[in-house]
Amino acid sequence: MDLIARLRAGLPGEAILTDPDVTGSYANDMASFCEAGTPAVVVLPRTVEQVQHVMRTATELRVPVVPQGARTGLSGAANASDGCIVLSLVKMDRIIEINPVDRIAVVEPGVVNAVLSRAVNEHGLYYPPDPSSWEQCSIGGNIGTASGGLCCVKYGVTAEYVLGLDVVLADGRLLSCGRRTAKGVAGYDLTRLFVGSEGSLGIVVRAVLALRPEPPQQLALAAEFPSTAAACEAVCEIMARGHAPSLLELMDRTSVRAVNAMAQMGLPDTTEALLLAAFDTPDPAADLAAVGALCTAAGATQVVPAETAAESDLLLQARRLTLTALERVKSATMIDDVCVPRSRLAEMLDGTAAIADKYDLTIGVCAHAGDGNTHPTVCFDAADPDESRRARESFDAIMALGLRLGGTITGEHGVGVLKKEWLARELGPVGLELQRGIKDLFDPLGILNPGKLF
Amino acid sequence: MDLIARLRAGLPGEAILTDPDVTGSYANDMASFCEAGTPAVVVLPRTVEQVQHVMRTATELRVPVVPQGARTGLSGAANASDGCIVLSLVKMDRIIEINPVDRIAVVEPGVVNAVLSRAVNEHGLYYPPDPSSWEQCSIGGNIGTASGGLCCVKYGVTAEYVLGLDVVLADGRLLSCGRRTAKGVAGYDLTRLFVGSEGSLGIVVRAVLALRPEPPQQLALAAEFPSTAAACEAVCEIMARGHAPSLLELMDRTSVRAVNAMAQMGLPDTTEALLLAAFDTPDPAADLAAVGALCTAAGATQVVPAETAAESDLLLQARRLTLTALERVKSATMIDDVCVPRSRLAEMLDGTAAIADKYDLTIGVCAHAGDGNTHPTVCFDAADPDESRRARESFDAIMALGLRLGGTITGEHGVGVLKKEWLARELGPVGLELQRGIKDLFDPLGILNPGKLF
């Protein structure tokens, strides 16, 4: 094997996996129904030089490279292609620096989000991005997919925390871009171009991340609504009145019931929509009281503020369990990720319910409501071809609805394999041409994560 | 004139200026010592279609186009080149939408920053970016140069408020990129690529901007220090302790004296460094007390909290006058814009003082200290060739110092003509090659603001 022999010239033996039973386990991320090929080899470099060696080898032999983090992605962006090198960054997992004065961390891509979050907490600092998979997902993967989370309504997405990057390019050269300063405008923002690029432009081997001071412990409330539209009205009022909740999440009845069925959380089974709001402000009780009043005015039948941090955590835990709970409703799920202007959220949810009716399917919806970012989750029986077809059609209908409402096909999960036909629809021909041009510029041989995005 | 005739085919007569006395007044922005050519014509379109017509004409005739906003820039990025079309966007100055629920504004590029700021205030909203020139500068120019301001230490720079853009490309096609949603990760972030691109990739004709809730009125304090190093120590302590000042500014003795000389502000003339801190938190007095104590611990000889918003405004007014005041010290100034990690700020200021000594020049420094962003302002006699030479050399020495300290040659003013040799040094050959590749992709004929950046 020429490829393996050449990889061995610059990588230690234990960094190269070739046993098909082992390499096969690296074929997929967590997306459903996305094609995945069979990798030729999996490499697990520990240094920048080793990554450079892999990319030089791949360029020389014209072998596709699929970069991977923790493979918790939901769009197939980390799925292998046939004969590819899977380049797993999980062994590059050092936190190189945490600097409270500059409020930055310098990390390798394999650092797990929760590990970094806890490490910076010890310095009184806060790394906000908190995807649901934060206990497993890696910073490199977060950067590749521009992940979000519950925190975004107040703290924004991963992109806003990436100041600088070291990137190994397709040909093995090392690029340093961005900065470790608070500000900087020297040239085009290449750093931001890599964020969300799903490994299609280069391999992130080091990141300078912005940190924030650790906020006070957040306190949450739960409000029950007789309709999703009423809950959305409350969301709009809360945001229009200038409140800054640290999270603002919505669960529809299907989601609430699924969570209760799995975990006996005692959520109000009969409600049509449960809204969770939290504040990490100096006086969260006062903020919750004001928001509770807005919920009542919008039609909430019950508003229950948590009295302690433990009670708040329990509410958030229920929210975090939603996807797992919905996965138990039927044998399979497809989770969508459509973001609309929050003023259109009610229409998005009503429209999704209409789609569920039309296709005769169960679609549970949880949403980062404050961001207008919904996760309609289609539950279906994968063994039933007709139901599977309807699931895929309803999934597409949800994206079409999002675009009609001025939204995007993906708020935080990315495009990957799952939505590449839809990316072209969202971007239009001019945008698509420029995006392809950027891809060609960074990866003229087309070896970096081929078949993703476009 | 073939060019003029063709422009007339798609532009009303009053949108085309050809009188050399008039067009000559469009040759420069506010940067000192930057080359500027003689425009062939100035056009003042009012619609997207008119901008498209200009760009189609320019492409057809291979005529360079220099886009301009209010020409308040400090790097020569808006300076004309010989025979160019100056494309002034100042007549496209409509605020199209202000939406409190979605917390966005949709604007044309010619809207003046202060006009937008006041308009959104009326809806209880806040557009943070506040360059010193905010009463004159335009949003399009702010986007082109990725401007900062005093607010950045808490609220970040212009880039963080640009969600989506409509851009007329070099060949006249219209690109819509980005979004009006809170989140979105569909494809590469072209929007961010345009921010700070100084009109070299396309003409921004419409922007979707993120807004924030209007914060409480800020309250400030002034602290006097016996050395800039002591003031910088206070800055580091304030930030390391997790405070979130809405501004944190430093004026050195030269700046303080210049402001007093011009405006009799009664600033403490004998102090070596004056630190201004402000908070727009729910309890600014408490935050100021805590920060005042940190200043005292770092060696402040006096700490004076403002008791009223009016007193605070006076302090900030003094800071905002600094550049104008320094311009009166000698016949000419060159204002630098070096940003270093804030942990290196003391070294940056001491090093700048050493450079002033070495070149026997007056260099006044004010700084967005919380961001590590310094504006060393070299004051010199332009009629004295030797002093002018020393001014330019000291200006360069300051950038070299910033790079040695892990900083950037420009925190917020951009590259333009002034720093293009330095951009290459900061980016390195790999970064420069990719940046040039992006330029070629968007502007294959090289007609968009040639001679800037690279």
mmCIF file of C-alpha atoms in Angstrom, chain B residues 83 219 368 399:
data_model
loop_
_atom_site.group_PDB
_atom_site.id
_atom_site.type_symbol
_atom_site.label_atom_id
_atom_site.label_comp_id
_atom_site.label_asym_id
_atom_site.label_seq_id
_atom_site.Cartn_x
_atom_site.Cartn_y
_atom_site.Cartn_z
ATOM 1 C CA GLY B 83 -8.550 58.372 -14.200
ATOM 2 C CA LEU B 219 -21.320 56.764 34.194
ATOM 3 C CA HIS B 368 -8.749 52.199 23.663
ATOM 4 C CA MET B 399 4.086 49.213 13.855
#
